[in-house]
XYZ file of C-alpha atoms in Angstrom:
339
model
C 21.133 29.245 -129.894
C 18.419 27.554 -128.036
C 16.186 24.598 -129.170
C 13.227 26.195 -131.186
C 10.057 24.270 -132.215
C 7.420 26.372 -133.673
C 3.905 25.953 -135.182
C 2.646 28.172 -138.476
C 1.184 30.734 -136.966
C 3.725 31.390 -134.829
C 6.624 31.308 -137.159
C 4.778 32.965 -140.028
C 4.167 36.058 -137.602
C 7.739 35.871 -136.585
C 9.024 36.019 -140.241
C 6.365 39.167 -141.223
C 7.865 40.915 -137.975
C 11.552 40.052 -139.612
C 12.239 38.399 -136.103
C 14.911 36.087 -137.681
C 17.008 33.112 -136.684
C 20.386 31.669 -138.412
C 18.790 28.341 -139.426
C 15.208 27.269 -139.887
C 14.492 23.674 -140.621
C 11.335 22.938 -142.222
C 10.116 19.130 -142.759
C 6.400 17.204 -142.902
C 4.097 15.433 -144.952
C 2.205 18.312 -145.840
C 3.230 20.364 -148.622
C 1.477 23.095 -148.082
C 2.796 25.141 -145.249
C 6.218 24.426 -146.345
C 5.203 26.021 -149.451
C 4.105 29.086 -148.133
C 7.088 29.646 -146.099
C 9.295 29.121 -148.429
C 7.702 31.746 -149.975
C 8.280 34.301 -147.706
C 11.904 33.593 -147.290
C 12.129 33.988 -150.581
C 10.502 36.803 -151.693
C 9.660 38.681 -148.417
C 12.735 39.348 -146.389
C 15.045 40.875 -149.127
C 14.040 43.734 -151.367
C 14.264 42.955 -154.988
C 17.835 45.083 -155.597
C 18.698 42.983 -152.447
C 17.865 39.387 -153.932
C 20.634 39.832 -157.036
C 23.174 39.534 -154.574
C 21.873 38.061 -151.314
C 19.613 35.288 -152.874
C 20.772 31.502 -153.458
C 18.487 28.286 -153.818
C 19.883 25.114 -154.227
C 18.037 22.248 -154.907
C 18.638 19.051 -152.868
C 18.646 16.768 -156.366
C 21.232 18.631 -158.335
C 23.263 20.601 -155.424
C 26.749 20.278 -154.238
C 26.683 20.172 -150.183
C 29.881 21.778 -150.628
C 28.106 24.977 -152.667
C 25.540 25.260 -150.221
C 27.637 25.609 -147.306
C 30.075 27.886 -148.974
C 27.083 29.932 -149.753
C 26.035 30.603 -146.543
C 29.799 31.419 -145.582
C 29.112 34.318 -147.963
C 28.791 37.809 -146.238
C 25.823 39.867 -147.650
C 26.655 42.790 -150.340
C 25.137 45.876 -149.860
C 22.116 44.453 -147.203
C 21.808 43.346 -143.768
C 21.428 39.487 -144.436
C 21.303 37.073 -147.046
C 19.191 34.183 -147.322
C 20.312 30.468 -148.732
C 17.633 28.267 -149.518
C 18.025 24.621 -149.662
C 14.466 23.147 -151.326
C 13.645 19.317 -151.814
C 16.399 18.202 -149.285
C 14.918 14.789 -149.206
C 16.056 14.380 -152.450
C 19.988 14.706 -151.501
C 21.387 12.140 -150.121
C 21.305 11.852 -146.408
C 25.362 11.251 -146.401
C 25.918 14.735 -148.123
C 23.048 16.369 -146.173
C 24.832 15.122 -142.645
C 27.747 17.493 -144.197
C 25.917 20.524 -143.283
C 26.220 19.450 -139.587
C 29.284 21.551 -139.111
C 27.654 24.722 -140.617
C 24.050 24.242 -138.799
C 26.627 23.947 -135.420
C 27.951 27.877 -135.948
C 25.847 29.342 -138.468
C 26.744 32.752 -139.359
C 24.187 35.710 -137.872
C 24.387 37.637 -141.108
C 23.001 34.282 -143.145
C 19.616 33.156 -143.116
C 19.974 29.202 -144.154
C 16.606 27.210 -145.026
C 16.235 23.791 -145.535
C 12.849 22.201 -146.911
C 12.718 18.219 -146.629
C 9.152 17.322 -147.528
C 6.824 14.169 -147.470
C 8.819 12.866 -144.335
C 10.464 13.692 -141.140
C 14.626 13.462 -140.211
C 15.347 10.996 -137.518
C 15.137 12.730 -134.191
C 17.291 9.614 -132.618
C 20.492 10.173 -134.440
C 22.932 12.908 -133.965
C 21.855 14.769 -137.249
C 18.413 14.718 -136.142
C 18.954 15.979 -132.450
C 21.216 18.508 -133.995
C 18.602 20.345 -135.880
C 16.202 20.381 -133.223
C 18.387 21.856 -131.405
C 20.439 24.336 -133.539
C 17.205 24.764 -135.669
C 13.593 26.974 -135.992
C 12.356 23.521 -136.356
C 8.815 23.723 -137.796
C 7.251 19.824 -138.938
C 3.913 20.326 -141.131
C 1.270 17.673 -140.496
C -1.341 16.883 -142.613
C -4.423 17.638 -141.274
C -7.487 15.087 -140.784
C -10.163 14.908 -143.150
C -13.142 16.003 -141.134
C -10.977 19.005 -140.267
C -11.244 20.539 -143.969
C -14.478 22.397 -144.074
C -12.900 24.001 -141.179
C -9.661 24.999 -142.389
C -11.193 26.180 -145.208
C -13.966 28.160 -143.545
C -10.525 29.898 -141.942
C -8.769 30.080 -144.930
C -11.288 32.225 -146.562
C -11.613 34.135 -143.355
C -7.892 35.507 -143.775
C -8.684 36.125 -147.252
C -11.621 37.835 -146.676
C -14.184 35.811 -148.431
C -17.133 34.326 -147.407
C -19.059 30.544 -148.294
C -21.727 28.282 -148.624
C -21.906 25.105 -146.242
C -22.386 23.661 -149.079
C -19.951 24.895 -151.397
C -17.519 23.973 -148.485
C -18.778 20.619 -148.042
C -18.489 20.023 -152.049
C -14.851 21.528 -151.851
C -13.845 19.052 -148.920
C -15.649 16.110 -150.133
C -14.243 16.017 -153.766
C -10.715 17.038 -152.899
C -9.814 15.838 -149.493
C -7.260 17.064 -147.913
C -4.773 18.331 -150.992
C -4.376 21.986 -149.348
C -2.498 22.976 -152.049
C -5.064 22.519 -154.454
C -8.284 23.382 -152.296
C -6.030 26.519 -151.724
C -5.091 26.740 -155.683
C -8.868 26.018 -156.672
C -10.117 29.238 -154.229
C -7.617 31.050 -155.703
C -9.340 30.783 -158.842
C -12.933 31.435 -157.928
C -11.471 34.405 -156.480
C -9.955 35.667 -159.365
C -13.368 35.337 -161.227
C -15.552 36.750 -158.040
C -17.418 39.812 -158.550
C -17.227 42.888 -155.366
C -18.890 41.054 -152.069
C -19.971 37.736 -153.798
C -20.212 34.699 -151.494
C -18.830 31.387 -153.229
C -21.226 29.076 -153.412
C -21.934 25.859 -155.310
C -23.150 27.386 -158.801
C -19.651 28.953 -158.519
C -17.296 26.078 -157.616
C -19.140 24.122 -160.469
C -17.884 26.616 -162.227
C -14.873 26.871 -161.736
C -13.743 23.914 -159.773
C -15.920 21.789 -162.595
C -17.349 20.093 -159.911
C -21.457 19.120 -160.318
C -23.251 20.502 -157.460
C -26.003 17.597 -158.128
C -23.839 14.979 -158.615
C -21.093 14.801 -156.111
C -20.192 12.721 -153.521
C -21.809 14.905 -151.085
C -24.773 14.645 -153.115
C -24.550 10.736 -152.500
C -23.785 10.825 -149.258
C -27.253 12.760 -148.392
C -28.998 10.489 -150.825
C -28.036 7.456 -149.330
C -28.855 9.262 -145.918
C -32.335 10.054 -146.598
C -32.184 6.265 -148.509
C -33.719 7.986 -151.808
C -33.413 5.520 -154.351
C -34.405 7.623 -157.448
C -31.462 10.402 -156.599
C -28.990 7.321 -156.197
C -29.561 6.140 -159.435
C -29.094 9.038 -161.279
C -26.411 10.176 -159.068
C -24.393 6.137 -159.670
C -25.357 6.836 -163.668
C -23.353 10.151 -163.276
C -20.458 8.192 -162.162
C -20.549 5.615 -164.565
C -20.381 8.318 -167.079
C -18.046 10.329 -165.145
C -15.848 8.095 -163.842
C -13.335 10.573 -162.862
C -15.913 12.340 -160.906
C -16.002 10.105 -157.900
C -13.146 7.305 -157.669
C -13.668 4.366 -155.408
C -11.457 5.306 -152.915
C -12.718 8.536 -152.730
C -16.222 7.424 -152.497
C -15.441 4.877 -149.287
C -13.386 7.479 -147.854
C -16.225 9.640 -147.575
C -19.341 6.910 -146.622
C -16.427 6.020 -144.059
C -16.880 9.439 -142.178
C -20.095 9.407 -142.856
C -21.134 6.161 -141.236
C -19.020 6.556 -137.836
C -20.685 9.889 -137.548
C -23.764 8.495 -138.004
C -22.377 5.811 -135.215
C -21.283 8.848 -133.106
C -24.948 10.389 -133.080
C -26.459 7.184 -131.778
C -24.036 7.434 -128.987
C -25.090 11.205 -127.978
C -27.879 12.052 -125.480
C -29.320 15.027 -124.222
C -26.831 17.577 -125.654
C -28.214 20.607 -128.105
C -28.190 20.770 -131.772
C -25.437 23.282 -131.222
C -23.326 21.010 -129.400
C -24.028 17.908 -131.101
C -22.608 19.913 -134.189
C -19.632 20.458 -132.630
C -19.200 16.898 -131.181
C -19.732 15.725 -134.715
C -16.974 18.250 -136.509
C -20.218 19.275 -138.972
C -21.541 22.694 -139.737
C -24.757 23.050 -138.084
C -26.483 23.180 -141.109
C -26.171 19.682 -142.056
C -27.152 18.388 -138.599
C -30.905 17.759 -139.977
C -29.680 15.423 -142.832
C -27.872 13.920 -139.677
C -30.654 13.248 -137.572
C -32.545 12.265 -140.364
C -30.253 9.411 -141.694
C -29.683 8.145 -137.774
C -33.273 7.981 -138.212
C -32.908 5.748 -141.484
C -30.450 3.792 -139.940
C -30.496 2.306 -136.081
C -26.948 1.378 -134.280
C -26.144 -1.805 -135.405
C -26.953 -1.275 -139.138
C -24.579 1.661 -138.963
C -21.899 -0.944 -137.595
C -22.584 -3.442 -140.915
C -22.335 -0.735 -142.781
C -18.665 0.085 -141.502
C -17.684 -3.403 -142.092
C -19.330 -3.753 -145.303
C -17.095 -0.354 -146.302
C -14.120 -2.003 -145.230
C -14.956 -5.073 -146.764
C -15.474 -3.545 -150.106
C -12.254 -1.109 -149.921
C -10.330 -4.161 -149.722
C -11.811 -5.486 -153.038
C -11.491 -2.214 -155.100
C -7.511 -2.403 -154.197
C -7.753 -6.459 -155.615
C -6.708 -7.519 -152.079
C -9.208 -10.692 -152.887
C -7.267 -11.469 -155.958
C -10.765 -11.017 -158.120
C -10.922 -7.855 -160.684
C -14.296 -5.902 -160.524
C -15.676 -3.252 -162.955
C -15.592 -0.300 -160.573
C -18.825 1.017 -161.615
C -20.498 -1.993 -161.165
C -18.826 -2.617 -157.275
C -19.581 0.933 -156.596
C -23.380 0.242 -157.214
C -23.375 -3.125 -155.070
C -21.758 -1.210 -152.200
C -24.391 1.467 -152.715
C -27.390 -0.888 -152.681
C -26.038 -3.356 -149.781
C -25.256 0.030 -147.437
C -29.136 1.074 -148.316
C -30.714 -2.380 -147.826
């Protein structure tokens, strides 16, 4: 069989059109597409009088090497294929996973065999790894950048045909980051609770997200933007109160982005709103909080106030060997960015 690498999209339309291979190796930081494979090999290719016989998953913690591969030696009974699952293979031990070598060499045709090794990658300089590049559908799931989340979800309601807010999408990506299984978990449930045609927006995923569409880290963001010092306030008081609302880390994270686009826009000339949108990664609709803060905020203030969120990311992980009240560092970031 010749080397296969594939992306989602690609093997996901493969699998729906049952165009099947002997051995699919699936591996990556990101949970999430792994997931939803898996899923389909498991309850998509065999019907369910087909999965009592033709249906094993081993897991990598607790399984025998020696099961697995005498599993997929197994002929089907009574259906065309059977499929083997092998999930959490990081968790066996690389020795006993190497064992499988001889099977992922000449697999049999009738067996589809699936190994999931998450929150990592195989070595593609030793044999092993070579070998299931090679033998393998190899499919690696990255994790996607954080200024690429209001568009994968944008696209991810697309294909399940819902519509949103800018800034229910903005409030979705800026509180959660880039967890897709839970951004996709948490528009599951507005969903579920949607009435015929409704768009999501923020009254709904404070709802049913529980996150406040006044006092967010978005919220904060545009706040500190516009440098309005009575929505700050309230907004920091929220957090005090509500400290689970907007960790540290989270906060930085997102005043991070926020400043080097801010950086990026005083580095732009003479291109339309349109395109400076799409230079920026933002939804059009925010571009005139954009402008506004560049406004706010000249070139080299922008630069402090990437060093100053450096700076201060370093003490909220104790990397100065002095322990802070996080409420009270968040607010002296806050007013130092502003001043």
């Amino acid at each position: 069989m010749k080397a296969t690498s594939v992306s989602y999209p690609a093997l996901m339309q493969q699998l729906r059109k049952k165009q099947l291979s002997p051995v699919y190796w699936l591996e990556g930081e990101e949970e999430y597409y792994i997931d939803q494979l898996l899923e389909v090999f498991e309850n998509h290719l065999l019907s369910e009088q087909e999965k009592d016989f033709n249906l094993h998953v081993f897991y990598g913690e607790e399984a025998d090497w020696r099961d697995v591969i005498n599993a997929c030696r197994q002929y089907p009974a009574f259906a065309e294929r059977q499929v083997v699952i092998l999930r959490e293979a990081q968790q066996m031990p690389l020795s006993h996973l190497q064992k499988l070598e001889a099977y992922i060499t000449h697999p049999l045709t009738s067996t589809v065999f699936v190994v999931a090794y998450k929150h990592g990658k195989t070595d593609g300089r030793t044999a092993f790894g070579r070998l299931i590049r090679e033998k393998a559908v190899y499919f690696v799931s990255q994790p996607i950048y954080e200024e690429q989340i209001p568009q994968w979800i944008e696209q991810h309601l697309q294909e399940t045909g819902l519509k949103a807010t800018p800034q229910a999408i903005h409030m979705l990506a800026e509180h959660i980051g880039n967890d897709l299984t839970r951004i996709s978990m948490e528009l599951e449930k507005i969903r579920l609770n949607l009435k015929d045609q409704q768009v999501i927006d923020e009254h709904l995923v404070e709802q049913y997200v529980g996150i406040s569409r006044e006092y967010n880290v978005f919220q904060l963001q545009d706040a500190i933007g516009k440098k309005d010092m009575t929505r700050i306030l309230h907004i920091l008081h929220y957090f005090s109160l509500n400290p689970r609302s907007a960790p540290m880390q989270l906060v930085i994270a997102s005043l991070y982005q926020y400043f080097v686009k801010l950086w990026q826009l005083h580095s732009m000339r003479n291109l339309t709103d349109k395109a400076l949108a799409d230079q920026l990664g933002i939804h059009p609709f925010f571009l005139k909080q954009y402008l506004t803060a560049a406004r706010q905020y000249p070139k080299q203030v922008v630069e402090r106030n990437i060093l100053l969120l450096h700076t201060y990311n370093l003490k909220s992980v104790g990397m100065d060997q002095v322990t802070y009240d996080e409420s009270s560092l968040l607010q002296e970031m806050i007013f130092r960015l502003i001043s």
